[in-house]
Amino acid sequence: QVQLVESGGGLVQFGGSLRLSCAASGSIESIYETAWFRQAPGKQRELVARMSSDGSTNYEDSVKGRFTVSRDNAKNTVYLQMNSLKPEDTAVYYCNLLVVVAGLTYSSWGQGTQVTVSS
């Protein structure tokens, strides 16, 4: 069984930075794909950033140049560095990992972490 634990959210002022972490535990052989989503009140969950198994990344247009997704395979941990934060970035952020366990691929979600950006 795979568990994901998120951390790093909080309250930050406009223009500030936060780094979210998502630590995976369990009998993980590898992390195949990493994604970060967010969901603001009254809105649908949206994809913010994705890192494929080959390390290629893509970002939602509004966060390009401000957010960076990264991965530490040795620690089974993924990160989302968020800079130049804006009030519209306020949301609950979720990590989603495709992990390989015993040769099979599983999709796992973190519990979510609140990010609030004040103006």
mmCIF file of C-alpha atoms in Angstrom:
data_model
loop_
_atom_site.group_PDB
_atom_site.id
_atom_site.type_symbol
_atom_site.label_atom_id
_atom_site.label_comp_id
_atom_site.label_asym_id
_atom_site.label_seq_id
_atom_site.Cartn_x
_atom_site.Cartn_y
_atom_site.Cartn_z
ATOM 1 C CA GLN A 1 0.000 0.000 0.000
ATOM 2 C CA VAL A 2 1.235 3.485 -0.860
ATOM 3 C CA GLN A 3 0.698 6.510 1.342
ATOM 4 C CA LEU A 4 1.382 10.107 0.430
ATOM 5 C CA VAL A 5 1.883 12.796 3.042
ATOM 6 C CA GLU A 6 1.863 16.424 2.005
ATOM 7 C CA SER A 7 3.364 19.329 3.862
ATOM 8 C CA GLY A 8 4.470 22.898 3.348
ATOM 9 C CA GLY A 9 1.234 24.758 2.885
ATOM 10 C CA GLY A 10 0.293 27.843 4.844
ATOM 11 C CA LEU A 11 -0.457 31.543 4.753
ATOM 12 C CA VAL A 12 1.845 33.779 2.747
ATOM 13 C CA GLN A 13 1.702 37.348 1.527
ATOM 14 C CA PHE A 14 1.407 38.406 -2.093
ATOM 15 C CA GLY A 15 4.754 37.858 -3.810
ATOM 16 C CA GLY A 16 5.943 35.327 -1.269
ATOM 17 C CA SER A 17 7.103 31.740 -1.719
ATOM 18 C CA LEU A 18 6.226 28.308 -0.429
ATOM 19 C CA ARG A 19 7.555 24.853 -1.111
ATOM 20 C CA LEU A 20 5.153 21.961 -0.956
ATOM 21 C CA SER A 21 6.404 18.446 -0.304
ATOM 22 C CA CYS A 22 4.770 15.112 -0.983
ATOM 23 C CA ALA A 23 6.474 12.130 0.617
ATOM 24 C CA ALA A 24 5.558 8.650 -0.554
ATOM 25 C CA SER A 25 5.931 5.596 1.647
ATOM 26 C CA GLY A 26 5.413 1.913 1.007
ATOM 27 C CA SER A 27 7.086 -0.706 -1.142
ATOM 28 C CA ILE A 28 7.697 1.710 -3.989
ATOM 29 C CA GLU A 29 9.986 0.624 -6.779
ATOM 30 C CA SER A 30 9.827 3.907 -8.657
ATOM 31 C CA ILE A 31 7.775 7.039 -9.197
ATOM 32 C CA TYR A 32 6.566 6.991 -12.752
ATOM 33 C CA GLU A 33 4.834 10.335 -12.951
ATOM 34 C CA THR A 34 4.304 13.286 -10.642
ATOM 35 C CA ALA A 35 1.501 15.822 -10.751
ATOM 36 C CA TRP A 36 0.248 18.652 -8.610
ATOM 37 C CA PHE A 37 -3.389 19.757 -8.704
ATOM 38 C CA ARG A 38 -5.225 22.497 -6.891
ATOM 39 C CA GLN A 39 -8.825 23.197 -6.032
ATOM 40 C CA ALA A 40 -10.116 26.595 -5.043
ATOM 41 C CA PRO A 41 -13.485 27.010 -3.285
ATOM 42 C CA GLY A 42 -16.348 26.590 -5.741
ATOM 43 C CA LYS A 43 -14.040 25.548 -8.562
ATOM 44 C CA GLN A 44 -13.032 22.299 -10.149
ATOM 45 C CA ARG A 45 -9.725 20.668 -9.404
ATOM 46 C CA GLU A 46 -7.156 21.722 -11.972
ATOM 47 C CA LEU A 47 -3.760 20.440 -13.011
ATOM 48 C CA VAL A 48 -0.990 22.817 -12.023
ATOM 49 C CA ALA A 49 2.193 20.977 -12.918
ATOM 50 C CA ARG A 50 3.305 17.585 -14.144
ATOM 51 C CA MET A 51 6.620 15.774 -14.373
ATOM 52 C CA SER A 52 6.866 12.687 -16.525
ATOM 53 C CA SER A 53 9.133 9.724 -15.916
ATOM 54 C CA ASP A 54 11.723 11.142 -18.305
ATOM 55 C CA GLY A 55 11.873 14.373 -16.313
ATOM 56 C CA SER A 56 9.980 16.491 -18.798
ATOM 57 C CA THR A 57 7.617 19.002 -17.231
ATOM 58 C CA ASN A 58 4.592 21.028 -18.168
ATOM 59 C CA TYR A 59 2.703 23.711 -16.314
ATOM 60 C CA GLU A 60 -0.655 25.397 -16.314
ATOM 61 C CA ASP A 61 -0.288 28.730 -18.079
ATOM 62 C CA SER A 62 -0.935 30.919 -15.047
ATOM 63 C CA VAL A 63 1.944 29.372 -13.072
ATOM 64 C CA LYS A 64 4.586 29.129 -15.782
ATOM 65 C CA GLY A 65 7.775 30.818 -14.700
ATOM 66 C CA ARG A 66 6.645 30.897 -11.064
ATOM 67 C CA PHE A 67 6.173 27.258 -10.060
ATOM 68 C CA THR A 68 8.677 24.426 -10.386
ATOM 69 C CA VAL A 69 8.012 20.742 -9.883
ATOM 70 C CA SER A 70 10.878 18.490 -8.854
ATOM 71 C CA ARG A 71 11.503 15.010 -7.535
ATOM 72 C CA ASP A 72 13.994 13.318 -5.233
ATOM 73 C CA ASN A 73 13.891 9.663 -6.193
ATOM 74 C CA ALA A 74 16.133 8.610 -3.319
ATOM 75 C CA LYS A 75 13.637 10.021 -0.826
ATOM 76 C CA ASN A 76 10.491 9.177 -2.820
ATOM 77 C CA THR A 77 9.534 12.791 -2.370
ATOM 78 C CA VAL A 78 8.251 15.330 -4.837
ATOM 79 C CA TYR A 79 8.145 19.075 -4.472
ATOM 80 C CA LEU A 80 6.360 22.093 -5.815
ATOM 81 C CA GLN A 81 8.301 25.311 -5.419
ATOM 82 C CA MET A 82 5.944 28.255 -5.690
ATOM 83 C CA ASN A 83 7.330 31.751 -6.107
ATOM 84 C CA SER A 84 5.737 35.138 -6.715
ATOM 85 C CA LEU A 85 2.514 33.881 -5.234
ATOM 86 C CA LYS A 86 -0.733 35.676 -6.000
ATOM 87 C CA PRO A 87 -4.103 35.656 -4.223
ATOM 88 C CA GLU A 88 -5.535 33.661 -7.121
ATOM 89 C CA ASP A 89 -3.140 30.839 -6.219
ATOM 90 C CA THR A 90 -5.127 30.298 -3.032
ATOM 91 C CA ALA A 91 -6.398 26.724 -3.040
ATOM 92 C CA VAL A 92 -5.958 23.285 -1.588
ATOM 93 C CA TYR A 93 -3.049 21.638 -3.360
ATOM 94 C CA TYR A 94 -2.911 17.897 -3.975
ATOM 95 C CA CYS A 95 -0.092 15.716 -5.196
ATOM 96 C CA ASN A 96 -0.836 12.759 -7.418
ATOM 97 C CA LEU A 97 1.785 10.136 -8.091
ATOM 98 C CA LEU A 98 1.886 7.172 -10.394
ATOM 99 C CA VAL A 99 4.065 4.723 -8.524
ATOM 100 C CA VAL A 100 5.299 1.258 -9.365
ATOM 101 C CA VAL A 101 4.808 -1.401 -6.696
ATOM 102 C CA ALA A 102 5.620 -5.045 -7.380
ATOM 103 C CA GLY A 103 5.666 -4.306 -11.088
ATOM 104 C CA LEU A 104 2.235 -2.710 -11.107
ATOM 105 C CA THR A 105 1.401 0.985 -11.460
ATOM 106 C CA TYR A 106 -0.846 2.704 -8.948
ATOM 107 C CA SER A 107 -2.261 6.214 -8.780
ATOM 108 C CA SER A 108 -2.113 7.723 -5.323
ATOM 109 C CA TRP A 109 -3.297 11.056 -3.943
ATOM 110 C CA GLY A 110 -2.038 13.152 -1.086
ATOM 111 C CA GLN A 111 -4.392 14.464 1.573
ATOM 112 C CA GLY A 112 -4.147 18.041 0.349
ATOM 113 C CA THR A 113 -2.515 21.085 1.882
ATOM 114 C CA GLN A 114 -4.015 24.558 2.087
ATOM 115 C CA VAL A 115 -2.215 27.462 0.479
ATOM 116 C CA THR A 116 -3.565 30.931 1.227
ATOM 117 C CA VAL A 117 -2.088 34.036 -0.347
ATOM 118 C CA SER A 118 -3.084 37.367 1.143
ATOM 119 C CA SER A 119 -3.142 40.563 -0.880
#
